GROMACS .gro file of C-alpha atoms in nm:
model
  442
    1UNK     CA    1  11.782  -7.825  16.792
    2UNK     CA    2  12.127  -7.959  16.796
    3UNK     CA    3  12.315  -7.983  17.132
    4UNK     CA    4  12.627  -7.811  17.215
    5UNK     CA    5  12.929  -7.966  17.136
    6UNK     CA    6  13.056  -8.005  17.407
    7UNK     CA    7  12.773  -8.166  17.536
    8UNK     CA    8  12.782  -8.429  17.240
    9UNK     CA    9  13.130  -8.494  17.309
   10UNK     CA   10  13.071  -8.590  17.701
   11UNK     CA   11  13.193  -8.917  17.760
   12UNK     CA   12  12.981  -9.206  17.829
   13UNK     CA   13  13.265  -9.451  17.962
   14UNK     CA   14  13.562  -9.484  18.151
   15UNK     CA   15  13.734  -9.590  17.808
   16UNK     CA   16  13.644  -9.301  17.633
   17UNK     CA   17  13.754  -9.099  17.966
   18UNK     CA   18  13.981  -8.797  17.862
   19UNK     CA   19  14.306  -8.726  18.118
   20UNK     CA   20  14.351  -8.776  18.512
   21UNK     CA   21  14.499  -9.108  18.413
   22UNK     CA   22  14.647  -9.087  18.802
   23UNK     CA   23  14.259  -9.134  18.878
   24UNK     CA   24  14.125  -9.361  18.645
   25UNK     CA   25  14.416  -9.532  18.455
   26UNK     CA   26  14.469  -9.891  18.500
   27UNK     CA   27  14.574  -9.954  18.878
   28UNK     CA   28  14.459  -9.623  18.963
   29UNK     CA   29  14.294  -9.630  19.326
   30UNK     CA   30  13.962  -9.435  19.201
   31UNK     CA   31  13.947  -9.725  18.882
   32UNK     CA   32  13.999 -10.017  19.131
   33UNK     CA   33  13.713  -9.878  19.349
   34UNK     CA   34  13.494  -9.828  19.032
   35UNK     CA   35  13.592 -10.164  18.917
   36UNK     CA   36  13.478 -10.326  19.268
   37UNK     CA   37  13.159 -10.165  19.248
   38UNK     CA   38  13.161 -10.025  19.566
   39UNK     CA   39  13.301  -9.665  19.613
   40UNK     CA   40  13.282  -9.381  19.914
   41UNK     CA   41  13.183  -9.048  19.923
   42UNK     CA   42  13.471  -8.796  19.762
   43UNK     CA   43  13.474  -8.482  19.632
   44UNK     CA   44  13.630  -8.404  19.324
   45UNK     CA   45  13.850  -8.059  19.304
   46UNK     CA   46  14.028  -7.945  19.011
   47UNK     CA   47  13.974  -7.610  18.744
   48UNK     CA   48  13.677  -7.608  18.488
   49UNK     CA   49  13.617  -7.882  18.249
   50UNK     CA   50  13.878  -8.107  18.330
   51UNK     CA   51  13.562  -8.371  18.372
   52UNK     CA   52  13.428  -8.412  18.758
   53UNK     CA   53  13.070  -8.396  18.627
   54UNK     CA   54  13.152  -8.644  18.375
   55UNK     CA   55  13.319  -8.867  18.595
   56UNK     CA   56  13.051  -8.876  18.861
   57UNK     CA   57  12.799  -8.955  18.556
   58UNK     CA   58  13.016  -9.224  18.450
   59UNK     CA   59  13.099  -9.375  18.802
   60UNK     CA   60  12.687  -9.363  18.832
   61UNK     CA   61  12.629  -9.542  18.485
   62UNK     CA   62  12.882  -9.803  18.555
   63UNK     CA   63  12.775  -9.912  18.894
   64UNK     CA   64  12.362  -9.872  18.770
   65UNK     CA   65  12.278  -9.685  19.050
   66UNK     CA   66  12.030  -9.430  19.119
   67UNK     CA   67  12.178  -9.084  19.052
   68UNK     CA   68  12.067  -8.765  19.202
   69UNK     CA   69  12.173  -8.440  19.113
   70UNK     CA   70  12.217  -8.066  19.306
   71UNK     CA   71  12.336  -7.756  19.214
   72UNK     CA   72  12.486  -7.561  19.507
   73UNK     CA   73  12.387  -7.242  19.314
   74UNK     CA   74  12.044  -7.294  19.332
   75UNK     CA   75  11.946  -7.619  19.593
   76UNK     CA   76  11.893  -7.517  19.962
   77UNK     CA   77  11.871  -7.710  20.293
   78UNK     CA   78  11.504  -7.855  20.141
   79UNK     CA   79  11.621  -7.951  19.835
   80UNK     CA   80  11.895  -8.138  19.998
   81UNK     CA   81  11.655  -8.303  20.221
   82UNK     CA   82  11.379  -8.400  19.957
   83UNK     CA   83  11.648  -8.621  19.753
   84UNK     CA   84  11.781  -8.781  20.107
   85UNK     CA   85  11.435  -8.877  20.181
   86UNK     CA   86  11.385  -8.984  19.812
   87UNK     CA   87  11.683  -9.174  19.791
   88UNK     CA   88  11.637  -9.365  20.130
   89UNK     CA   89  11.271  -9.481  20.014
   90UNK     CA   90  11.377  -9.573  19.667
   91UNK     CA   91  11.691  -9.767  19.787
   92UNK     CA   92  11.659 -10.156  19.803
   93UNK     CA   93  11.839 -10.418  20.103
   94UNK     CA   94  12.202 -10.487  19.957
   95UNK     CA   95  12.181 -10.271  19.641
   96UNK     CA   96  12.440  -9.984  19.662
   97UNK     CA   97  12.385  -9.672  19.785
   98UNK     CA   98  12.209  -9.385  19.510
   99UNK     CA   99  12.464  -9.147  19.425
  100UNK     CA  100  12.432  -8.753  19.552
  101UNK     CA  101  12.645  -8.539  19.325
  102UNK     CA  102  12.687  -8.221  19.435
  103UNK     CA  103  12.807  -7.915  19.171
  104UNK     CA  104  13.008  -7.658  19.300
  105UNK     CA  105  12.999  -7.802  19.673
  106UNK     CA  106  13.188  -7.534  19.775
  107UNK     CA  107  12.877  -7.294  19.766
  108UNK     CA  108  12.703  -7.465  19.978
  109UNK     CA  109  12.653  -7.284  20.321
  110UNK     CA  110  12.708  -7.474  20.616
  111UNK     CA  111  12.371  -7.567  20.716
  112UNK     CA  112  12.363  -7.706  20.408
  113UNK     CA  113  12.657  -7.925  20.418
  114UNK     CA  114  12.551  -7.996  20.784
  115UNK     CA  115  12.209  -8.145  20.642
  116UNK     CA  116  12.428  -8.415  20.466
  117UNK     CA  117  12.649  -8.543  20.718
  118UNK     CA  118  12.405  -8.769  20.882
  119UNK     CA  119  12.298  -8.924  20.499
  120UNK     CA  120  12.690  -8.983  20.445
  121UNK     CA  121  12.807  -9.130  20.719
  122UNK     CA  122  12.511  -9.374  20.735
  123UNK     CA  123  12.521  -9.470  20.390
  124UNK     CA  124  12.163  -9.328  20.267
  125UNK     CA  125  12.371  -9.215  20.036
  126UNK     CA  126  12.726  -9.162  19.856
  127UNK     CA  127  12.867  -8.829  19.804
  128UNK     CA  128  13.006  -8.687  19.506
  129UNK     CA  129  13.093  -8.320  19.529
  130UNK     CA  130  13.304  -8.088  19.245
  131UNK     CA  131  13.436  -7.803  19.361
  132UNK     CA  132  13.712  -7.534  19.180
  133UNK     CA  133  13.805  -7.372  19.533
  134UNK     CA  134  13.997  -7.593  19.827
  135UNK     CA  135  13.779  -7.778  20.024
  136UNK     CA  136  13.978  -7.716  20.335
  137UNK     CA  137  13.904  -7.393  20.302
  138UNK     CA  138  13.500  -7.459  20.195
  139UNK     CA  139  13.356  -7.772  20.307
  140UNK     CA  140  13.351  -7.808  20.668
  141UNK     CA  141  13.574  -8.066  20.835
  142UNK     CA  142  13.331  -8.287  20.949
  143UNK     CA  143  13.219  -8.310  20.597
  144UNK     CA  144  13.548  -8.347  20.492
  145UNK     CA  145  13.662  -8.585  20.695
  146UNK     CA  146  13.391  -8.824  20.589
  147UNK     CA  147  13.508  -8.778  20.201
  148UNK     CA  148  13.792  -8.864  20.007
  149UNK     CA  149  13.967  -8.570  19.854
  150UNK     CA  150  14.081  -8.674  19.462
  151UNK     CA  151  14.264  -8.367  19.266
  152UNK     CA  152  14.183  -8.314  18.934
  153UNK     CA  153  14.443  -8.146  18.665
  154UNK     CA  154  14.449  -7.905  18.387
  155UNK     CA  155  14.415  -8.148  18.047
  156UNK     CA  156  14.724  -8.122  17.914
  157UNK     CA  157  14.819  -8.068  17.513
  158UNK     CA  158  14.820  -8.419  17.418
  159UNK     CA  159  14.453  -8.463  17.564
  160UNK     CA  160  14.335  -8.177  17.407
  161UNK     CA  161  14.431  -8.248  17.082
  162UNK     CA  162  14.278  -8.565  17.107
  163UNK     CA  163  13.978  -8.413  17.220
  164UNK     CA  164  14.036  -8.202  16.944
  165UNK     CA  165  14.054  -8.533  16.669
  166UNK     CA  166  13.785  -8.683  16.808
  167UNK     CA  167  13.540  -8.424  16.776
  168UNK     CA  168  13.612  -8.335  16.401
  169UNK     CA  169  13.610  -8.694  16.311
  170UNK     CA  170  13.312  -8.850  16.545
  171UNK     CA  171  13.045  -8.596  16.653
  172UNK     CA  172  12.714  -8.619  16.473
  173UNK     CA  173  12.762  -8.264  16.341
  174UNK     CA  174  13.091  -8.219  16.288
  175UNK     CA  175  13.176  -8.523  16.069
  176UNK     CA  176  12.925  -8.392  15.813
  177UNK     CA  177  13.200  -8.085  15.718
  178UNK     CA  178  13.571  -8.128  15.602
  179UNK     CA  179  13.765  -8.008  15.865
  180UNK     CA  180  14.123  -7.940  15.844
  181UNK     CA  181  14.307  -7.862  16.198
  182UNK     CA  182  14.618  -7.684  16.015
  183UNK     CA  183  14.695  -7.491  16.344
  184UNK     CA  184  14.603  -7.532  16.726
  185UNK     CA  185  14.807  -7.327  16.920
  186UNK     CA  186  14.550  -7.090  16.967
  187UNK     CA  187  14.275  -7.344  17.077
  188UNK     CA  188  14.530  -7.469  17.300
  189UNK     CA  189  14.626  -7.134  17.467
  190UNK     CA  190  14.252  -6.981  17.493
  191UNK     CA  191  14.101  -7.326  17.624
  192UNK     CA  192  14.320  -7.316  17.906
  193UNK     CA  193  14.313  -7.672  18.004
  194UNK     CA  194  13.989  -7.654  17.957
  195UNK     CA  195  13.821  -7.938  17.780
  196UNK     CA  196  13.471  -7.759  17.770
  197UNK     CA  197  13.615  -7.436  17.712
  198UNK     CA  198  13.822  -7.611  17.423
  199UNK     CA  199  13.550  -7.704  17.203
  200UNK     CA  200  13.318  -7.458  17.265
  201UNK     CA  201  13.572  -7.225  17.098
  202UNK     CA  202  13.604  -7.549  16.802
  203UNK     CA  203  13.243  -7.506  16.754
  204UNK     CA  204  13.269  -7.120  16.703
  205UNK     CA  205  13.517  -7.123  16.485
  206UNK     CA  206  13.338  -7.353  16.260
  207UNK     CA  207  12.997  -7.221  16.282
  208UNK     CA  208  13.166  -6.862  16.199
  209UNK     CA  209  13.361  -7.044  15.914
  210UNK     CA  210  13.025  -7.227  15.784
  211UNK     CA  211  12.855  -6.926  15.789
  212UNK     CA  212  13.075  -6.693  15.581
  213UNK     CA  213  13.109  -6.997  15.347
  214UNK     CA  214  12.738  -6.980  15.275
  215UNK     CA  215  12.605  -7.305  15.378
  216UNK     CA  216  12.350  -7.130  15.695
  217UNK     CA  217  12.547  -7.396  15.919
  218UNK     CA  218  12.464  -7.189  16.242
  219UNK     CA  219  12.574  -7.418  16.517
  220UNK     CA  220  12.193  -7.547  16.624
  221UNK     CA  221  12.068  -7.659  16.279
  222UNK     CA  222  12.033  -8.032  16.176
  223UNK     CA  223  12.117  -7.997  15.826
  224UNK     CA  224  12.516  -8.001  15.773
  225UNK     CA  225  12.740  -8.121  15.488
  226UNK     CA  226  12.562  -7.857  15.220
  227UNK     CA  227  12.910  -7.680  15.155
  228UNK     CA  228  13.171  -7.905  14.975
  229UNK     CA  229  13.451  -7.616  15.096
  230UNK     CA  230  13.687  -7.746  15.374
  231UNK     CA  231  13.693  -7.565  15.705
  232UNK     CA  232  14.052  -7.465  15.761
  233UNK     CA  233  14.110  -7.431  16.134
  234UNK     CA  234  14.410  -7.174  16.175
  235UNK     CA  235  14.544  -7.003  16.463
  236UNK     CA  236  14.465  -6.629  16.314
  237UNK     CA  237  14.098  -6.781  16.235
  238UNK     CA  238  14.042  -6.860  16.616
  239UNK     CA  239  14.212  -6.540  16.759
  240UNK     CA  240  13.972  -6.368  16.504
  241UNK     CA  241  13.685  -6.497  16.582
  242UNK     CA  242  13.703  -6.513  16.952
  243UNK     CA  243  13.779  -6.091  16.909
  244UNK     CA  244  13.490  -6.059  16.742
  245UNK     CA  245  13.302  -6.271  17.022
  246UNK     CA  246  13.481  -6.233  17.331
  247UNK     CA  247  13.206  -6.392  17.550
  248UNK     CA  248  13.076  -6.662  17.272
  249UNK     CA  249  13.284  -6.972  17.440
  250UNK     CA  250  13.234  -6.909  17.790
  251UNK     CA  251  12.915  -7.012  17.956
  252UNK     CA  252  12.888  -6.795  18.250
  253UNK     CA  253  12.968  -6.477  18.045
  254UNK     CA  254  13.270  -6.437  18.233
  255UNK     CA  255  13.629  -6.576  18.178
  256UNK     CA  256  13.690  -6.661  18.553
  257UNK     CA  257  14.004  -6.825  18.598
  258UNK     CA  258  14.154  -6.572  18.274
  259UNK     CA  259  14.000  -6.267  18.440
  260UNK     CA  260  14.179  -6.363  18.818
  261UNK     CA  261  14.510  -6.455  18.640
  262UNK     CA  262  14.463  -6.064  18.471
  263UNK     CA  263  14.379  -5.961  18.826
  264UNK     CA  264  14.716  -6.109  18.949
  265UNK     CA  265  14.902  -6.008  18.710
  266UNK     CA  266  14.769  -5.640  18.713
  267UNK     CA  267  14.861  -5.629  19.083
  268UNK     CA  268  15.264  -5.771  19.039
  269UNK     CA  269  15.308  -5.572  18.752
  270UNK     CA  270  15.253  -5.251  18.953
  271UNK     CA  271  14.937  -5.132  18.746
  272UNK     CA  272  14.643  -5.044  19.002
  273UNK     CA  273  14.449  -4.941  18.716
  274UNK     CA  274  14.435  -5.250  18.563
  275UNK     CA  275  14.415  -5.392  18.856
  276UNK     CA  276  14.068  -5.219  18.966
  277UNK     CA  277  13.951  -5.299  18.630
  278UNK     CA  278  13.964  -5.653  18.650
  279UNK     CA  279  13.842  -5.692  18.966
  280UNK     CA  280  13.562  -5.488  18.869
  281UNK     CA  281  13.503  -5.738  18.613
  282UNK     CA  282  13.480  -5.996  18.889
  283UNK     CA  283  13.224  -5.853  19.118
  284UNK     CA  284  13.002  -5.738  18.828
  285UNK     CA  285  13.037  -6.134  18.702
  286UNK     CA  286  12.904  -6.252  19.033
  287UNK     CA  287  13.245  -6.382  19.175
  288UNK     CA  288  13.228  -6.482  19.543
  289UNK     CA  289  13.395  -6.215  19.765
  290UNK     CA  290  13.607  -6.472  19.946
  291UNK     CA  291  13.753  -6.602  19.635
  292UNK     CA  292  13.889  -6.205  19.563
  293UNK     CA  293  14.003  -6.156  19.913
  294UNK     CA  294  14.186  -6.457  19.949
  295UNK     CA  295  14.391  -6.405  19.597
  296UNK     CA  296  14.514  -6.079  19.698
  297UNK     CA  297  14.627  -6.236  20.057
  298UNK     CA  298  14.813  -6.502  19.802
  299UNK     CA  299  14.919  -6.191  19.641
  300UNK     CA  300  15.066  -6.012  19.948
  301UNK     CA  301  15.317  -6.278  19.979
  302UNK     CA  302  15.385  -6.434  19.700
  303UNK     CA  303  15.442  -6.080  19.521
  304UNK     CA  304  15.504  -5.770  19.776
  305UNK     CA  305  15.669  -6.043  19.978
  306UNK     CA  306  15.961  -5.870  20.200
  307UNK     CA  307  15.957  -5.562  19.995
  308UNK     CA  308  15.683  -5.429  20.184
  309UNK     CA  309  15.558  -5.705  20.485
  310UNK     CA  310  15.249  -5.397  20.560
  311UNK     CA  311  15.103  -5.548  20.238
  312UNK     CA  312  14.976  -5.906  20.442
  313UNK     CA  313  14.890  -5.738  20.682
  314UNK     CA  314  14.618  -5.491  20.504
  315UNK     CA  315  14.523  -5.814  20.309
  316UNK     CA  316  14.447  -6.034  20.580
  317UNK     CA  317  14.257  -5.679  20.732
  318UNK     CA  318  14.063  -5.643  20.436
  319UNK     CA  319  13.983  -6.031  20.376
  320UNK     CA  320  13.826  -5.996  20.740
  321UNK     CA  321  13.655  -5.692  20.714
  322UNK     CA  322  13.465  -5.868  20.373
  323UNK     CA  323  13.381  -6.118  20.537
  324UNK     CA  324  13.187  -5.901  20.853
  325UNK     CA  325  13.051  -5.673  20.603
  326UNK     CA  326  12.948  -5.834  20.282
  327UNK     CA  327  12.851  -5.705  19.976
  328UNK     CA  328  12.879  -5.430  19.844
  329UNK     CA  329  13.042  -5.243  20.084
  330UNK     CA  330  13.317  -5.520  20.052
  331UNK     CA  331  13.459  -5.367  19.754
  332UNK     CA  332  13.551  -5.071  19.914
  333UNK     CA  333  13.817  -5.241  20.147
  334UNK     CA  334  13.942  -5.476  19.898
  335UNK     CA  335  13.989  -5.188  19.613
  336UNK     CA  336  14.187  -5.007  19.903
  337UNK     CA  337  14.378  -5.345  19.916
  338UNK     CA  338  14.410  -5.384  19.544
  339UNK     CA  339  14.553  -5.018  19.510
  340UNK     CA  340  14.779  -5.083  19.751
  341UNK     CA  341  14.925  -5.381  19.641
  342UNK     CA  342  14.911  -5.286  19.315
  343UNK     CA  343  15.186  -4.969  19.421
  344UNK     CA  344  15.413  -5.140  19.655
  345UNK     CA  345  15.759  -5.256  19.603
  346UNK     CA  346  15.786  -5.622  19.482
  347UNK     CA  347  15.980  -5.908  19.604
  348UNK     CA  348  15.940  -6.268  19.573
  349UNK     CA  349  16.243  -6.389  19.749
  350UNK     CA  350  16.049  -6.537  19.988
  351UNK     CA  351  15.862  -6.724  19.738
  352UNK     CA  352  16.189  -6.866  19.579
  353UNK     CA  353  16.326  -6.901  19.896
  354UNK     CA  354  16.090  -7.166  20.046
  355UNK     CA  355  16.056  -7.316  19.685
  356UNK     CA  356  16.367  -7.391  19.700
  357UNK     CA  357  16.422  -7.511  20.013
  358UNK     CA  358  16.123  -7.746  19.946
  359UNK     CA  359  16.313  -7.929  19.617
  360UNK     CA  360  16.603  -7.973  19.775
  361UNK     CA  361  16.409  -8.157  20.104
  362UNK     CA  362  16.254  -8.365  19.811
  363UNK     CA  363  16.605  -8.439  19.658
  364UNK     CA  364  16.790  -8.508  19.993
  365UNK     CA  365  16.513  -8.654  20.239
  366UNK     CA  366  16.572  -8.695  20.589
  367UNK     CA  367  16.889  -8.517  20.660
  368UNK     CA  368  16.962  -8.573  21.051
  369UNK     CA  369  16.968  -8.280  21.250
  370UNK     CA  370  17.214  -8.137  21.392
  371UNK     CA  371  17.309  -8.307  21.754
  372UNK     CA  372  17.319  -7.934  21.926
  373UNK     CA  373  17.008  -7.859  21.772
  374UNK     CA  374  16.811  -8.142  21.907
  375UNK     CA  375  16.594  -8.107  22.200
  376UNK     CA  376  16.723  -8.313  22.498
  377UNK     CA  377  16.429  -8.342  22.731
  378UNK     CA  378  16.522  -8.631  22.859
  379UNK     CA  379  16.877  -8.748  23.071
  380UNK     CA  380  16.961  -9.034  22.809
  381UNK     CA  381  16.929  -8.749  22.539
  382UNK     CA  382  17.189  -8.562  22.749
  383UNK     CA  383  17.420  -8.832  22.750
  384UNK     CA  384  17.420  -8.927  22.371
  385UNK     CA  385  17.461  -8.567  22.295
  386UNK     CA  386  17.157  -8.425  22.220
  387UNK     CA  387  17.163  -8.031  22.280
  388UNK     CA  388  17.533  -8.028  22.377
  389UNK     CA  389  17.739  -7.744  22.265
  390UNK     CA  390  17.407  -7.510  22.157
  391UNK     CA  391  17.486  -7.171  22.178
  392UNK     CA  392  17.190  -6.938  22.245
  393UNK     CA  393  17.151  -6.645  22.105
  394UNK     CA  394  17.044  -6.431  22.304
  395UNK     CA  395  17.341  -6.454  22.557
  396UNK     CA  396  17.564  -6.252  22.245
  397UNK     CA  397  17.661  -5.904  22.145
  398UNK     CA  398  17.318  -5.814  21.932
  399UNK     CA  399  17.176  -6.110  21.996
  400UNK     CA  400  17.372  -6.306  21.750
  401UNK     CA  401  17.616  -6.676  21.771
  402UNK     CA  402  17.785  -6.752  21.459
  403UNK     CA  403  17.686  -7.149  21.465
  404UNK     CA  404  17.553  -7.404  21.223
  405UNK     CA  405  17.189  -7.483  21.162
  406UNK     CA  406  17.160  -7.671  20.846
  407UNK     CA  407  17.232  -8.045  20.850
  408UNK     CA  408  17.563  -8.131  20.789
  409UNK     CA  409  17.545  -8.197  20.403
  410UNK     CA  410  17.375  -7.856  20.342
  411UNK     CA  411  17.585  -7.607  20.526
  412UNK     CA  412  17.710  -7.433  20.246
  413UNK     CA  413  17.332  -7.424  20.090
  414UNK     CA  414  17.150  -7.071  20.007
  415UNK     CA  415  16.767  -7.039  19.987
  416UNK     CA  416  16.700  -6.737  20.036
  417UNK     CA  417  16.866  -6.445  19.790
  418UNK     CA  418  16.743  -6.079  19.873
  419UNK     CA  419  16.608  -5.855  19.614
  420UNK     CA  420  16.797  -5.532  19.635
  421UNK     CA  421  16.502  -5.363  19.510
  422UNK     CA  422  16.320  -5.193  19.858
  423UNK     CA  423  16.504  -5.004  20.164
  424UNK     CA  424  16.248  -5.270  20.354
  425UNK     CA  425  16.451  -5.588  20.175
  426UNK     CA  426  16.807  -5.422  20.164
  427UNK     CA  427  16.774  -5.331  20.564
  428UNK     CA  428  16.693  -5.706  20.593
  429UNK     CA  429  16.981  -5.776  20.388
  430UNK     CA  430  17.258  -5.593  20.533
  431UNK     CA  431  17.160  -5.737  20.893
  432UNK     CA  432  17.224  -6.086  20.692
  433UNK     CA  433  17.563  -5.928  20.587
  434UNK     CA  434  17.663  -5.790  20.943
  435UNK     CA  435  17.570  -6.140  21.086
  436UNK     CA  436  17.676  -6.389  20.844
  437UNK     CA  437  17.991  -6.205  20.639
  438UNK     CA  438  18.129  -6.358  20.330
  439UNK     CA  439  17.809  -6.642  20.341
  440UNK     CA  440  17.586  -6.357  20.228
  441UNK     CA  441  17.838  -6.146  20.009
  442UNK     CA  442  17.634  -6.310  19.693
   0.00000   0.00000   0.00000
């Protein structure tokens, strides 16, 4: 029986090492410790199939060192222990330390991370952990702190259509058929960034394509190159295909990170039904309650926003009331939270607002501020000015100065535009208008 393609295709060197060039390109500080042969713990964290497994197999291969292996999904505190105790025994005076690589660190509960710490830090071992979710949010700080933190990337088109090349003109199977790649937007779209993703739905289409053709080519047998017909990969051919087998190229059964970007979407486009739908499809799929709760937080702001500021609130509410009472009463305060989100008023000007604020910090640096804004805590501050002339506030008719507060080169500047689109946003808006005048006319 054949392997997957995708498995065929996993790189066995650095060289043949698709993307994160900012990690392992020439000069990159993750190549130069590879290079050296001595590298620290990290933890890898970036979307699905971008390569973290295949990395840490690499890094393992190049520096011949022992290599362990855990799932988080099914390894407890035990399991962790056994390979610490295996590792320390089987580990020679000056050789480098076996390599622990974690999957999906970020399931791990924290007595389990707590059973590596003392293994890290004293070098029984070097840690390796892949994660899709934000370690600061699911590794434990003292963990953490111990580990580098490198951030892998989406593949982007040019990587994926090498990927593509490669694996029509150099896998064992593949290079037995004529393939023609007339079109790949579609493998592009539906992979996602997704290298595994990418040619699982490659090997569908051809094994679909073989198989009408006549040649029994069924993806697992041995015996390719019996049809002389040329496999024309199109873009209506893959959007066919993956119709017909909407599960066929993703291993879990469940499209995670295309089901949550539904989920989103469902939610700002005002649809709750939608919106309870895909969510349903989550907790049937086995998604992690957390993971839910803290989207639709995200969603609160980035989305309702000032429209409706009750909407973080009942998010945060509900993303603490999951996490007291679990599954599956859980779904009962986050569909109440998903419904209402869902039929709120939207706004994203806050969204914009700080967005914008942030490029133009990263296009002007650091502007001085303001002498009357500075705090003066000290007499010598008093005498070069610091503080002088600061009007406060609350000493005013409604609480209001008219003063400046930007640095000097950004007074006339605008990050925040209201969304006349909620009485919540507009009431915000005219206070603006009674304060400021003519500044907020547009």
């Amino acid at each position: 029986m054949s392997e997957p393609l995708a498995e065929r295709m996993r790189p066995r060197t650095l060289d043949d090492y698709v993307g994160q060039q900012h990690l392992v390109g020439e000069g990159s500080v993750l190549r130069q410790m590879i290079d050296s042969g001595h590298i620290s713990s990290f933890i890898l964290w970036g979307p699905p199939g971008v390569g973290k497994t295949t990395l840490a197999q690499i890094i393992a291969h190049r520096l011949e060192t022992p290599f362990y292996t855990l799932s988080a999904v099914t390894s407890g505190v035990k399991d962790v222990r056994d390979v610490i105790d295996r590792a320390q025994k089987g580990r020679f005076f000056n050789n480098a330390s076996p390599i622990l690589f974690i999957d999906e660190i970020h399931r791990f509960s924290k007595s389990q991370q707590d059973s590596l710490l003392g293994a890290v830090e004293r070098g029984i071992v070097t840690l390796i952990g892949a994660t899709t979710e934000n370690p600061s949010f699911e590794v434990i700080r003292p963990l953490l702190s111990r580990c580098q933190l490198y951030v892998l990337k989406s593949l982007e088109k040019d990587d994926l259509l090498q990927l593509l090349h490669r694996a029509v003109t150099q896998d064992v199977e593949l290079k037995k058929l004529k393939i023609e790649l007339r079109e790949t937007d579609a493998l592009l779209r539906y992979s996602g960034g997704d290298a595994r993703k990418l040619l699982n739905i490659l090997e569908l289409a051809v094994e679909s394509s073989n198989l009408s053709a006549g040649s029994g080519f069924s993806g697992k047998s041995k015996e390719l190159g019996k049809s002389e017909e040329t496999i024309i990969i199109t873009d209506e051919l893959v959007v066919s295909k993956l119709q017909q087998n909407p599960l066929a190229y993703d291993k879990d059964g469940e499209m995670h990170y295309d089901i949550i970007s539904a989920f989103i979407k469902s939610i700002r486009g005002s649809d709750p039904d939608a919106a309870l739908y895909w969510m349903a499809r989550m907790i049937e799929g086995g998604e992690d309650p957390k993971f839910i709760a803290r989207r639709l937080v995200i969603s609160a702001a980035e989305d309702i926003g000032l429209a409706n500021p009750n909407a973080l609130l009942l998010a945060n509410a509900a993303f603490d009331t999951v996490m007291k009472i679990g599954w599956p009463e859980g779904r009962i305060p986050l569909a109440e939270a998903v419904v209402y989100l869902a039929t709120s008023p939207k706004s994203n000007s806050a969204y914009l607002g700080i967005d914008g604020a942030l490029a133009t910090v990263r296009q002007t640096g650091n502007l001085p501020v303001p002498l009357h804004l500075r705090n003066a805590p000290t007499s010598l501050m008093k005498e070069l000015g610091y503080s002088d002339g600061y009007q406060y506030s609350h000493d005013y008719p409604d609480h209001f100065v008219s003063q400046q507060y930007l640095p000097d080169e950004l007074q006339k500047n605008r990050f925040w535009h209201a969304q006349h689109t909620s009485p919540n946003e507009e009431k915000l808006y005219q206070y603006m208008l009674r304060c400021w005048g003519k500044r907020y006319e547009n």
